[in-house]
Each structure stands twice: as structure tokens, then as C-alpha cells.
Amino acid sequence: MSAWFGSAFRQGAAAFRRQIVVGDFWSDVRHFSSVFIQIGAVIHIIRKYGVEPTACVGASMLPTFNMRGDILLQEYPSVYQERIRVGDVVISKSPMNPRHVVCKRVLGLSGDVVHVSRTAQHAAYSVRVPEGHVWLQGDNTLNSTDSRKYGPVPYALLLGRAFFKVWPPAQAGWIENKIPSPIGFPRP
């Protein structure tokens, strides 16, 4: 009887040790899963409601940004809180292709009258920006597809406001809120 009892006790102790080890393993899995979910939630909140890097590529924002592409930081609260101002550089879904994003300067808000400079194809004209829309233009007025082509842009397409140039490092700095002179057409 004692041999059987000793054998059962040893088997029970081994099973108990396995249970403790397995229990520790699942406890660790739960702990690390919880930490990863929390980190993921913080990253999601920062990217969705805070700050995120983005690229601005193309000739439409010359000379403010390089044609090869600059890395900018964009922030979201200005858009959500409707604090976008004339002169801000914004990142927006393209009205022509919502899969693409564009980097343009705000030249008019709802109710503003925007005076559009003449181009090689069009005479100068004025347009009133409808409610819930903004007027976006590239700084390079001679080579930019913007509101002059697709009209006022719904405010809901704005993604964020660019506020800091990160790359290239030699040109890193705050992005000015200004209305530049149209390239090729001096401001009166």
C-alpha cells in the first residue's frame, strides 16, 4: 500500500508541477497579450487623433517642399476641432481619386471669396467657397492639380494639418502658415 501511495504521490506532485508551469505559461501569455493590446491601443490613438509622419511628393508644392518628397508631421486635432485656417498646409484625400492623398495649402474656408490668378488656360476669376468646403491650391500654381481643376473640396476629405518638416534634415523646421505669391505671377 505504501508503495502505491508513494507512487501516486509522486505522480500527483509531478502533475501539480506541470500544472504550475502550464499555469505560469498561460498567465504570462495573458499578461503579454494585455500589454501588447494596450500598446497597440496607444499607438492607434496617437496615429488617429495625434501626430503621424506623411510624405509630400510632387511638384505642386514647390518651392515649399521638394519634388522628390519631404517627410512631414501631420496632426489631426486641428481638423477634428475645425481649427484649419487660411494658409495652413493640409493633407487631404484627393477628390479625384480617394485612394490618393494630396498635400495642398488652404486658400479659402466656407463662405470666403477666393480670387484665382490667371493661368495659361484661364483668365483670373473669383469663386465663393460653399459651406462645409475648403479651397486648396498648391504653392506651384503653374504645375498643380488642385481646386482650380476639381473645385472646392469637402471639409470631410481633410485628414490632417502639416506642421513640421522632418526630412531632409538640413531643411527640417516648422511649416509656415502663409499665402505664397503665385509662381510666375507676382502678387500686386
Backbone as a chain_set.jsonl record, in Angstrom:
{"seq": "MSAWFGSAFRQGAAAFRRQIVVGDFWSDVRHFSSVFIQIGAVIHIIRKYGVEPTACVGASMLPTFNMRGDILLQEYPSVYQERIRVGDVVISKSPMNPRHVVCKRVLGLSGDVVHVSRTAQHAAYSVRVPEGHVWLQGDNTLNSTDSRKYGPVPYALLLGRAFFKVWPPAQAGWIENKIPSPIGFPRP", "coords": {"N": [[0.817, -1.179, 0.0], [1.929, 1.179, 0.787], [3.835, 1.535, -1.194], [2.257, 1.897, -3.431], [0.943, 4.268, -2.619], [3.09, 6.022, -2.382], [3.947, 6.088, -5.035], [1.659, 7.182, -6.297], [1.62, 9.604, -4.999], [4.003, 10.752, -5.939], [3.41, 10.885, -8.683], [1.199, 12.568, -8.592], [2.402, 14.875, -7.558], [4.129, 15.504, -9.643], [2.271, 16.037, -11.646], [1.073, 18.224, -10.474], [3.241, 20.029, -10.479], [3.535, 20.296, -13.273], [1.116, 21.515, -13.816], [1.452, 23.933, -12.483], [3.58, 25.029, -13.979], [2.417, 25.112, -16.535], [0.258, 26.703, -15.873], [1.639, 29.066, -15.202], [2.677, 29.657, -17.692], [0.334, 30.277, -19.245], [-0.581, 32.385, -17.77], [1.481, 34.204, -18.196], [1.168, 34.518, -20.968], [-1.387, 35.723, -21.06], [-0.749, 38.089, -19.671], [1.272, 39.309, -21.327], [-0.199, 39.538, -23.684], [-2.142, 41.352, -22.882], [-0.5, 43.594, -22.41], [0.511, 44.048, -25.032], [-1.886, 44.633, -26.383], [-2.631, 46.981, -25.069], [-0.464, 48.663, -25.755], [-0.801, 48.671, -28.533], [-3.305, 49.938, -28.652], [-2.645, 52.486, -27.661], [-0.834, 53.341, -29.647], [-2.58, 53.347, -31.839], [-4.409, 55.359, -31.03], [-2.701, 57.589, -30.902], [-1.879, 57.747, -33.596], [-4.343, 58.081, -34.865], [-5.595, 60.279, -33.629], [-3.62, 62.057, -32.975], [-0.458, 62.646, -33.889], [1.282, 62.005, -36.923], [3.706, 60.767, -39.235], [4.052, 61.781, -42.675], [4.333, 61.72, -46.27], [5.145, 64.179, -48.708], [4.981, 64.448, -51.969], [5.978, 65.472, -55.219], [5.535, 68.107, -57.693], [3.729, 70.089, -57.083], [3.83, 71.603, -54.718], [6.134, 73.079, -54.795], [7.979, 76.047, -54.186], [8.009, 75.292, -51.534], [8.095, 72.63, -50.622], [10.2, 69.856, -51.513], [10.456, 68.322, -54.756], [11.102, 65.625, -54.898], [10.156, 64.606, -52.599], [9.229, 65.198, -49.306], [9.381, 64.496, -45.825], [6.849, 64.953, -43.585], [5.34, 66.03, -40.514], [2.08, 65.428, -39.538], [-0.793, 66.664, -37.901], [-3.854, 65.783, -36.288], [-5.902, 66.928, -34.584], [-6.519, 69.637, -35.292], [-8.097, 69.419, -37.575], [-10.276, 67.835, -36.668], [-11.301, 69.515, -34.703], [-12.028, 71.636, -36.16], [-10.208, 73.77, -36.665], [-8.73, 74.638, -38.793], [-6.991, 76.984, -40.752], [-6.809, 79.691, -43.137], [-4.026, 79.499, -45.218], [-2.815, 77.358, -43.966], [-1.048, 74.279, -44.44], [-2.364, 71.351, -45.627], [-3.158, 67.844, -45.427], [-4.985, 65.849, -47.541], [-7.616, 63.687, -48.675], [-7.659, 62.88, -52.089], [-9.921, 64.557, -54.184], [-10.346, 63.635, -56.719], [-9.419, 61.033, -56.808], [-10.034, 59.073, -54.306], [-8.331, 57.186, -53.168], [-5.844, 58.217, -53.156], [-3.702, 60.63, -51.558], [-3.335, 64.158, -51.098], [-1.186, 66.981, -50.825], [-1.693, 70.152, -49.959], [-2.216, 73.763, -49.876], [-4.415, 75.667, -47.847], [-6.519, 78.009, -49.198], [-8.95, 79.152, -48.941], [-11.832, 79.216, -46.847], [-15.078, 77.984, -45.766], [-17.54, 80.111, -47.096], [-15.726, 82.105, -47.79], [-14.447, 84.308, -50.344], [-12.556, 83.476, -52.99], [-9.913, 84.641, -54.91], [-8.811, 83.679, -57.896], [-5.782, 83.354, -59.541], [-4.793, 84.21, -62.874], [-4.144, 81.778, -65.41], [-2.293, 79.952, -67.91], [-4.295, 78.725, -69.305], [-6.699, 79.808, -68.356], [-8.546, 82.789, -67.58], [-8.265, 85.168, -64.871], [-10.384, 84.658, -62.037], [-13.096, 84.72, -59.638], [-14.343, 82.883, -56.843], [-16.856, 81.738, -54.635], [-16.501, 79.974, -51.68], [-18.332, 77.147, -50.88], [-20.489, 76.259, -48.073], [-19.111, 74.048, -45.661], [-16.893, 73.329, -47.123], [-13.503, 73.657, -48.444], [-10.974, 75.637, -50.098], [-8.38, 74.456, -51.92], [-5.008, 74.826, -52.919], [-1.962, 74.255, -54.694], [1.356, 75.448, -53.935], [2.907, 75.862, -56.158], [1.7, 77.285, -58.635], [1.767, 76.983, -61.373], [2.021, 74.311, -61.894], [0.104, 72.432, -60.672], [-2.435, 70.293, -59.67], [-5.41, 71.087, -58.447], [-7.903, 72.806, -56.458], [-8.59, 74.539, -58.48], [-8.968, 72.913, -60.604], [-10.629, 70.754, -59.678], [-12.492, 72.024, -58.081], [-14.119, 73.358, -55.061], [-13.223, 71.635, -52.057], [-14.683, 69.101, -50.1], [-14.848, 69.509, -46.585], [-14.742, 67.222, -45.071], [-12.951, 65.567, -46.365], [-10.451, 66.32, -45.539], [-7.511, 65.298, -43.896], [-5.416, 65.908, -42.11], [-3.316, 68.481, -40.599], [-0.324, 69.706, -41.804], [2.562, 70.394, -39.975], [5.278, 70.364, -39.378], [8.402, 69.974, -40.931], [10.285, 67.133, -41.38], [12.144, 65.72, -42.912], [14.134, 66.519, -45.712], [16.861, 66.48, -43.321], [18.459, 68.825, -43.276], [16.699, 70.787, -43.986], [14.8, 70.749, -42.066], [12.127, 71.864, -40.002], [9.604, 74.2, -38.734], [6.493, 74.481, -40.466], [5.453, 77.166, -42.29], [2.554, 79.209, -41.863], [1.198, 80.68, -44.399], [0.325, 82.731, -47.224], [1.487, 82.145, -50.22], [3.108, 83.985, -52.913], [1.847, 83.558, -56.185], [3.614, 81.346, -58.309], [5.362, 82.589, -61.001], [3.561, 84.592, -61.399], [3.604, 87.569, -60.124], [2.504, 88.884, -56.987], [0.195, 91.539, -56.667]], "CA": [[0.0, 0.0, 0.0], [2.763, 2.365, 0.867], [4.482, 1.715, -2.495], [1.247, 2.514, -4.291], [0.712, 5.621, -2.141], [4.284, 6.813, -2.724], [3.922, 6.266, -6.488], [0.57, 8.109, -6.594], [2.018, 10.927, -4.521], [4.995, 11.292, -6.88], [2.702, 11.237, -9.928], [0.38, 13.745, -8.296], [3.302, 16.021, -7.409], [4.606, 15.849, -10.993], [1.139, 16.671, -12.327], [0.9, 19.548, -9.866], [4.322, 20.869, -11.014], [3.184, 20.602, -14.657], [0.012, 22.466, -13.77], [2.018, 25.231, -12.11], [4.354, 25.53, -15.115], [1.456, 25.46, -17.574], [-0.479, 27.851, -15.361], [2.511, 30.226, -15.347], [2.759, 29.963, -19.124], [-0.883, 30.964, -19.679], [-0.602, 33.673, -17.068], [2.402, 35.066, -18.951], [0.538, 34.821, -22.261], [-2.417, 36.729, -20.786], [-0.094, 39.348, -19.294], [1.895, 39.922, -22.505], [-1.276, 39.911, -24.607], [-2.716, 42.584, -22.354], [0.467, 44.672, -22.656], [0.526, 44.329, -26.471], [-3.153, 45.288, -26.731], [-2.557, 48.351, -24.559], [0.48, 49.401, -26.602], [-1.485, 48.853, -29.82], [-4.357, 50.959, -28.48], [-1.987, 53.793, -27.541], [-0.334, 53.682, -30.985], [-3.756, 53.676, -32.655], [-4.937, 56.656, -30.605], [-1.744, 58.621, -31.328], [-1.933, 57.881, -35.056], [-5.663, 58.517, -35.297], [-6.002, 61.552, -33.053], [-2.467, 62.841, -32.578], [0.55, 63.041, -34.868], [1.756, 60.91, -37.757], [4.51, 61.234, -40.37], [3.489, 61.585, -44.006], [5.213, 62.195, -47.339], [4.599, 65.126, -49.675], [5.785, 64.193, -53.169], [5.483, 66.067, -56.452], [5.92, 69.486, -57.984], [2.662, 71.058, -56.803], [4.114, 72.45, -53.553], [7.399, 73.804, -54.945], [9.277, 75.742, -53.584], [7.877, 74.992, -50.108], [8.573, 71.259, -50.431], [10.971, 69.308, -52.626], [9.717, 67.471, -55.688], [11.408, 64.221, -54.6], [9.363, 64.187, -51.449], [9.645, 65.572, -47.962], [8.63, 63.836, -44.764], [6.221, 65.961, -42.746], [4.479, 65.564, -39.43], [0.728, 65.982, -39.62], [-1.588, 66.495, -36.682], [-5.269, 65.61, -36.587], [-6.884, 67.707, -33.817], [-6.964, 70.855, -35.984], [-9.18, 69.06, -38.492], [-11.432, 67.4, -35.886], [-11.842, 70.645, -33.961], [-12.303, 72.661, -37.172], [-9.312, 74.903, -36.446], [-7.934, 74.877, -40.005], [-7.015, 78.399, -41.125], [-6.259, 80.029, -44.447], [-2.576, 79.484, -45.181], [-2.333, 76.071, -43.453], [-0.804, 73.181, -45.373], [-3.148, 70.211, -45.157], [-3.143, 66.57, -46.14], [-6.384, 65.583, -47.844], [-7.904, 62.686, -49.706], [-7.841, 63.523, -53.381], [-11.306, 64.497, -54.658], [-10.383, 62.935, -58.0], [-9.17, 59.623, -56.539], [-9.969, 58.986, -52.843], [-7.258, 56.296, -52.712], [-4.631, 59.028, -53.078], [-3.739, 61.815, -50.706], [-2.666, 65.317, -51.666], [-0.63, 67.95, -49.879], [-2.018, 71.462, -50.548], [-2.394, 74.879, -48.943], [-5.786, 76.164, -47.772], [-6.617, 79.408, -49.608], [-10.279, 79.658, -48.625], [-12.719, 78.417, -45.994], [-16.508, 78.166, -46.057], [-18.013, 81.488, -47.171], [-14.705, 83.013, -48.33], [-14.354, 84.515, -51.784], [-11.168, 83.246, -53.391], [-9.545, 85.223, -56.2], [-7.902, 82.729, -58.533], [-4.906, 84.011, -60.517], [-4.887, 83.726, -64.262], [-3.203, 80.737, -65.841], [-2.156, 79.918, -69.365], [-5.555, 78.246, -69.873], [-7.882, 80.501, -67.847], [-8.431, 84.16, -67.065], [-8.486, 85.244, -63.426], [-11.799, 84.625, -61.656], [-13.372, 84.616, -58.205], [-15.308, 81.848, -56.501], [-17.24, 81.693, -53.217], [-16.37, 78.603, -51.169], [-19.602, 76.759, -50.245], [-20.489, 75.786, -46.69], [-18.591, 72.69, -45.497], [-15.83, 73.081, -48.099], [-12.306, 74.499, -48.421], [-10.335, 75.815, -51.401], [-6.996, 74.007, -51.797], [-4.134, 75.051, -54.07], [-0.539, 74.037, -54.5], [2.153, 76.672, -53.994], [3.399, 75.968, -57.526], [0.453, 77.483, -59.38], [1.917, 76.596, -62.777], [2.062, 72.86, -62.026], [-0.62, 71.857, -59.549], [-3.834, 69.905, -59.84], [-5.975, 71.498, -57.166], [-9.293, 73.266, -56.53], [-8.849, 75.194, -59.772], [-9.414, 71.847, -61.512], [-11.731, 69.957, -59.137], [-13.432, 72.848, -57.327], [-13.995, 73.321, -53.603], [-13.05, 70.286, -51.512], [-15.436, 68.906, -48.852], [-14.025, 69.529, -45.375], [-14.623, 65.843, -44.584], [-11.815, 64.896, -47.003], [-9.2, 66.717, -44.894], [-7.005, 64.288, -42.973], [-4.591, 66.494, -41.067], [-2.582, 69.71, -40.903], [1.124, 69.531, -41.732], [3.095, 71.473, -39.144], [6.726, 70.299, -39.208], [9.152, 69.214, -41.943], [11.26, 66.285, -40.705], [13.158, 65.275, -43.866], [15.53, 66.269, -45.362], [17.249, 67.09, -42.05], [19.011, 70.171, -43.456], [15.574, 71.705, -44.161], [13.814, 70.481, -41.014], [11.641, 73.043, -39.291], [8.17, 74.455, -38.718], [5.891, 74.869, -41.739], [4.822, 78.48, -42.123], [1.186, 79.457, -42.299], [1.313, 81.873, -45.238], [-0.235, 82.631, -48.567], [2.618, 82.493, -51.069], [2.848, 84.597, -54.218], [1.788, 82.524, -57.207], [4.826, 81.231, -59.099], [5.211, 83.096, -62.359], [2.625, 85.717, -61.398], [3.851, 88.312, -58.876], [1.342, 89.391, -56.271], [0.149, 93.0, -56.809]], "C": [[0.862, 1.245, 0.0], [3.489, 2.602, -0.455], [3.507, 2.385, -3.464], [1.019, 3.973, -3.912], [1.88, 6.531, -2.535], [4.304, 7.101, -4.219], [2.837, 7.271, -6.873], [0.948, 9.52, -6.155], [3.019, 11.569, -5.485], [4.327, 11.693, -8.191], [1.849, 12.484, -9.733], [1.24, 14.993, -8.18], [3.811, 16.464, -8.781], [3.492, 16.545, -11.771], [0.921, 18.07, -11.782], [1.973, 20.511, -10.388], [4.021, 21.252, -12.454], [2.077, 21.646, -14.701], [0.526, 23.856, -13.41], [2.768, 25.822, -13.293], [3.412, 25.96, -16.234], [0.649, 26.672, -17.139], [0.347, 29.125, -15.478], [2.603, 30.643, -16.809], [1.531, 30.748, -19.574], [-1.046, 32.309, -18.983], [0.309, 34.671, -17.786], [1.807, 35.468, -20.295], [-0.534, 35.889, -22.077], [-1.798, 38.094, -20.469], [0.49, 40.043, -20.525], [0.862, 40.321, -23.553], [-1.908, 41.222, -24.163], [-1.796, 43.767, -22.617], [0.478, 45.041, -24.141], [-0.751, 45.036, -26.919], [-3.144, 46.736, -26.26], [-1.623, 49.207, -25.401], [-0.15, 49.675, -27.964], [-2.561, 49.923, -29.74], [-3.751, 52.353, -28.385], [-1.464, 54.245, -28.905], [-1.487, 54.081, -31.89], [-4.291, 55.063, -32.298], [-4.004, 57.783, -31.052], [-1.837, 58.835, -32.827], [-3.266, 58.42, -35.533], [-6.001, 59.93, -34.835], [-4.831, 62.471, -32.69], [-1.606, 63.276, -33.748], [1.005, 61.81, -35.637], [2.638, 61.48, -38.868], [3.802, 60.941, -41.688], [4.459, 62.145, -45.032], [4.45, 63.151, -48.246], [5.499, 65.054, -50.896], [5.147, 64.891, -54.362], [5.817, 67.54, -56.538], [4.895, 70.512, -57.518], [2.96, 71.989, -55.628], [5.501, 73.09, -53.612], [7.146, 75.282, -54.733], [9.193, 75.377, -52.099], [8.416, 73.607, -49.792], [9.278, 70.794, -51.684], [10.119, 68.387, -53.483], [9.919, 65.986, -55.369], [10.622, 63.705, -53.411], [10.006, 64.592, -50.142], [8.795, 64.788, -46.974], [8.146, 64.933, -43.808], [5.535, 65.283, -41.572], [3.125, 66.231, -39.609], [0.016, 65.705, -38.301], [-3.063, 66.532, -37.045], [-6.224, 66.518, -35.82], [-7.37, 68.968, -34.518], [-8.13, 70.565, -36.919], [-10.431, 68.696, -37.697], [-12.101, 68.557, -35.163], [-12.138, 71.842, -34.862], [-11.515, 73.944, -36.911], [-8.374, 75.134, -37.634], [-8.108, 76.333, -40.399], [-6.482, 78.576, -42.541], [-4.747, 80.127, -44.296], [-1.996, 78.193, -44.645], [-2.067, 75.111, -44.602], [-1.521, 71.966, -44.807], [-2.889, 68.986, -46.022], [-4.61, 66.187, -46.303], [-6.495, 64.369, -48.758], [-8.129, 63.436, -51.003], [-9.307, 63.429, -53.795], [-11.437, 63.728, -55.972], [-10.172, 61.433, -57.835], [-8.985, 59.458, -55.033], [-8.923, 58.012, -52.304], [-5.937, 57.049, -52.555], [-4.819, 60.164, -52.087], [-2.949, 62.925, -51.383], [-2.21, 66.23, -50.529], [-0.819, 69.319, -50.522], [-2.155, 72.505, -49.442], [-3.844, 75.346, -49.005], [-5.772, 77.647, -48.149], [-8.001, 79.992, -49.337], [-11.06, 78.674, -47.78], [-14.164, 78.694, -46.384], [-16.889, 79.64, -46.018], [-17.001, 82.478, -47.715], [-14.857, 83.164, -49.834], [-12.878, 84.421, -52.138], [-10.963, 83.838, -54.778], [-8.466, 84.339, -56.804], [-7.12, 83.461, -59.616], [-5.11, 83.421, -61.898], [-3.849, 82.643, -64.489], [-3.108, 80.805, -67.35], [-3.484, 79.523, -70.016], [-6.761, 79.096, -69.486], [-7.561, 81.927, -67.426], [-8.653, 84.114, -65.555], [-9.995, 85.243, -63.152], [-11.907, 84.541, -60.139], [-14.428, 83.546, -57.982], [-15.599, 81.927, -54.999], [-17.196, 80.23, -52.783], [-17.659, 78.24, -50.448], [-19.406, 76.277, -48.796], [-19.976, 74.34, -46.644], [-17.474, 72.33, -46.462], [-14.633, 73.983, -47.827], [-11.78, 74.608, -49.841], [-8.861, 75.484, -51.206], [-6.233, 74.318, -53.075], [-2.715, 74.71, -53.688], [0.197, 75.364, -54.584], [2.706, 76.912, -55.394], [2.18, 76.08, -58.459], [0.55, 77.079, -60.845], [1.872, 75.08, -62.97], [1.392, 72.207, -60.821], [-2.043, 71.526, -59.962], [-4.487, 70.137, -58.489], [-7.404, 71.978, -57.36], [-9.603, 74.018, -57.811], [-9.327, 74.171, -60.795], [-10.644, 71.127, -60.964], [-12.684, 70.73, -58.234], [-13.211, 72.759, -55.821], [-14.0, 71.875, -53.099], [-13.878, 70.162, -50.233], [-14.492, 68.818, -47.648], [-13.786, 68.11, -44.858], [-13.465, 65.09, -45.225], [-10.472, 65.289, -46.38], [-8.8, 65.661, -43.874], [-6.218, 64.896, -41.819], [-3.927, 67.768, -41.552], [-1.101, 69.424, -40.743], [1.707, 70.702, -40.948], [4.611, 71.468, -39.002], [7.348, 69.46, -40.309], [10.269, 68.476, -41.23], [12.432, 65.968, -41.629], [13.063, 66.104, -45.124], [15.95, 67.057, -44.117], [17.78, 68.522, -42.188], [17.9, 71.212, -43.592], [14.493, 71.512, -43.106], [13.406, 71.783, -40.327], [10.13, 73.167, -39.393], [7.692, 74.883, -40.098], [5.117, 76.156, -41.509], [3.379, 78.476, -42.596], [1.238, 80.769, -43.073], [0.564, 81.654, -46.532], [0.873, 83.09, -49.509], [2.177, 83.235, -52.332], [2.788, 83.483, -55.249], [3.078, 82.519, -58.025], [4.531, 81.721, -60.507], [4.289, 84.283, -62.457], [2.824, 86.501, -60.115], [2.558, 88.877, -58.295], [1.334, 90.926, -56.369], [0.426, 93.701, -55.492]], "O": [[0.575, 2.227, -0.684], [3.738, 3.753, -0.813], [3.865, 3.298, -4.207], [0.914, 4.828, -4.791], [1.677, 7.666, -2.967], [4.633, 8.211, -4.637], [3.086, 8.138, -7.711], [0.643, 10.501, -6.834], [2.916, 12.751, -5.813], [4.652, 12.741, -8.75], [1.789, 13.349, -10.607], [0.85, 16.06, -8.655], [3.912, 17.66, -9.051], [3.739, 17.527, -12.473], [0.621, 18.997, -12.534], [1.676, 21.663, -10.703], [4.222, 22.404, -12.837], [2.104, 22.554, -15.532], [0.075, 24.849, -13.981], [2.61, 27.007, -13.585], [3.577, 27.033, -16.815], [0.385, 27.567, -17.941], [-0.2, 30.173, -15.823], [2.606, 31.832, -17.126], [1.672, 31.784, -20.223], [-1.589, 33.254, -19.555], [-0.048, 35.836, -17.962], [1.926, 36.619, -20.713], [-0.592, 36.85, -22.844], [-2.273, 39.125, -20.946], [0.238, 41.228, -20.746], [1.03, 41.331, -24.236], [-2.176, 42.099, -24.985], [-2.265, 44.836, -23.008], [0.457, 46.225, -24.478], [-0.696, 45.943, -27.749], [-3.603, 47.624, -26.978], [-1.949, 50.349, -25.726], [-0.043, 50.783, -28.488], [-2.712, 50.725, -30.661], [-4.282, 53.301, -28.964], [-1.634, 55.405, -29.279], [-1.38, 55.057, -32.633], [-4.594, 55.855, -33.19], [-4.469, 58.818, -31.528], [-1.871, 59.976, -33.289], [-3.311, 59.152, -36.522], [-6.626, 60.692, -35.572], [-5.046, 63.557, -32.15], [-1.981, 64.169, -34.509], [1.103, 60.715, -35.082], [2.353, 62.558, -39.39], [3.047, 59.974, -41.799], [5.317, 62.961, -44.694], [3.264, 62.959, -48.517], [6.634, 65.532, -50.874], [3.924, 64.903, -54.501], [6.316, 68.141, -55.587], [5.178, 71.709, -57.558], [2.385, 73.075, -55.557], [5.996, 73.589, -52.602], [6.067, 75.729, -55.124], [10.23, 75.17, -51.468], [9.121, 73.428, -48.798], [8.997, 71.272, -52.783], [9.183, 67.753, -52.996], [9.005, 65.182, -55.553], [10.449, 62.498, -53.245], [11.191, 64.348, -49.913], [7.642, 64.459, -47.249], [8.935, 65.727, -43.297], [5.194, 64.102, -41.636], [3.036, 67.442, -39.808], [0.199, 64.66, -37.677], [-3.472, 67.218, -37.982], [-7.28, 66.859, -36.354], [-8.532, 69.34, -34.356], [-9.048, 71.376, -37.04], [-11.522, 69.18, -37.999], [-13.324, 68.584, -35.022], [-12.458, 72.928, -34.38], [-12.062, 75.046, -36.931], [-7.33, 75.767, -37.481], [-9.22, 76.861, -40.387], [-5.789, 77.707, -43.069], [-4.247, 80.758, -43.365], [-0.808, 77.932, -44.836], [-2.77, 75.125, -45.612], [-1.314, 71.594, -43.652], [-2.464, 69.081, -47.174], [-5.38, 66.197, -45.343], [-5.576, 64.066, -49.519], [-8.727, 64.513, -51.007], [-9.886, 62.343, -53.763], [-12.514, 63.229, -56.298], [-10.686, 60.644, -58.628], [-7.885, 59.68, -54.526], [-8.651, 58.009, -51.104], [-5.02, 56.566, -51.892], [-5.938, 60.598, -51.814], [-2.015, 62.667, -52.142], [-2.777, 66.237, -49.436], [-0.174, 69.62, -51.527], [-2.203, 72.185, -48.254], [-4.433, 75.414, -50.083], [-5.098, 78.449, -47.502], [-8.204, 81.197, -49.487], [-10.968, 77.461, -47.965], [-14.435, 79.542, -47.234], [-16.606, 80.338, -45.045], [-17.376, 83.595, -48.072], [-15.337, 82.257, -50.514], [-12.057, 85.193, -51.643], [-11.735, 83.576, -55.7], [-7.35, 84.26, -56.29], [-7.699, 84.102, -60.493], [-5.543, 82.279, -62.053], [-2.808, 82.609, -63.833], [-3.77, 81.624, -67.989], [-3.771, 79.931, -71.142], [-7.755, 79.11, -70.212], [-6.455, 82.229, -66.978], [-9.171, 83.13, -65.029], [-10.778, 85.766, -63.945], [-10.913, 84.316, -59.448], [-15.299, 83.331, -58.825], [-14.695, 82.156, -54.195], [-17.777, 79.36, -53.432], [-18.055, 78.93, -49.51], [-18.3, 75.939, -48.376], [-20.353, 73.513, -47.474], [-17.138, 71.155, -46.609], [-14.734, 74.953, -47.075], [-12.095, 73.776, -50.692], [-8.169, 76.14, -50.428], [-6.737, 74.105, -54.178], [-2.306, 74.848, -52.535], [-0.277, 76.301, -55.227], [2.947, 78.059, -55.771], [1.702, 75.081, -58.996], [-0.472, 76.854, -61.494], [1.702, 74.61, -64.095], [2.044, 71.512, -60.042], [-2.758, 72.356, -60.523], [-4.161, 69.47, -57.508], [-8.055, 71.594, -58.332], [-10.768, 74.125, -58.193], [-10.017, 74.526, -61.751], [-11.606, 70.908, -61.701], [-13.605, 70.137, -57.672], [-12.239, 72.16, -55.361], [-14.688, 71.013, -53.645], [-13.788, 71.028, -49.363], [-13.469, 68.135, -47.697], [-12.741, 67.831, -44.271], [-13.032, 64.07, -44.69], [-9.456, 64.653, -46.664], [-9.624, 65.189, -43.091], [-6.341, 64.449, -40.678], [-3.962, 68.099, -42.737], [-0.659, 68.96, -39.692], [1.388, 71.86, -41.219], [5.186, 72.46, -38.553], [6.878, 68.358, -40.594], [11.101, 69.088, -40.559], [13.581, 65.949, -41.19], [11.947, 66.372, -45.57], [15.46, 68.161, -43.881], [17.566, 69.343, -41.297], [18.131, 72.395, -43.341], [13.393, 72.049, -43.235], [14.226, 72.674, -40.103], [9.464, 72.361, -40.042], [8.412, 75.574, -40.819], [4.242, 76.227, -40.646], [3.028, 77.833, -43.586], [1.313, 81.844, -42.478], [0.216, 80.527, -46.885], [1.168, 84.282, -49.591], [1.029, 83.13, -52.762], [3.593, 82.553, -55.197], [3.579, 83.582, -58.393], [3.552, 81.304, -61.125], [4.233, 84.929, -63.504], [2.253, 86.127, -59.09], [1.651, 89.287, -59.02], [2.376, 91.55, -56.171], [0.425, 94.931, -55.434]]}, "num_chains": 1, "name": "protein.A"}
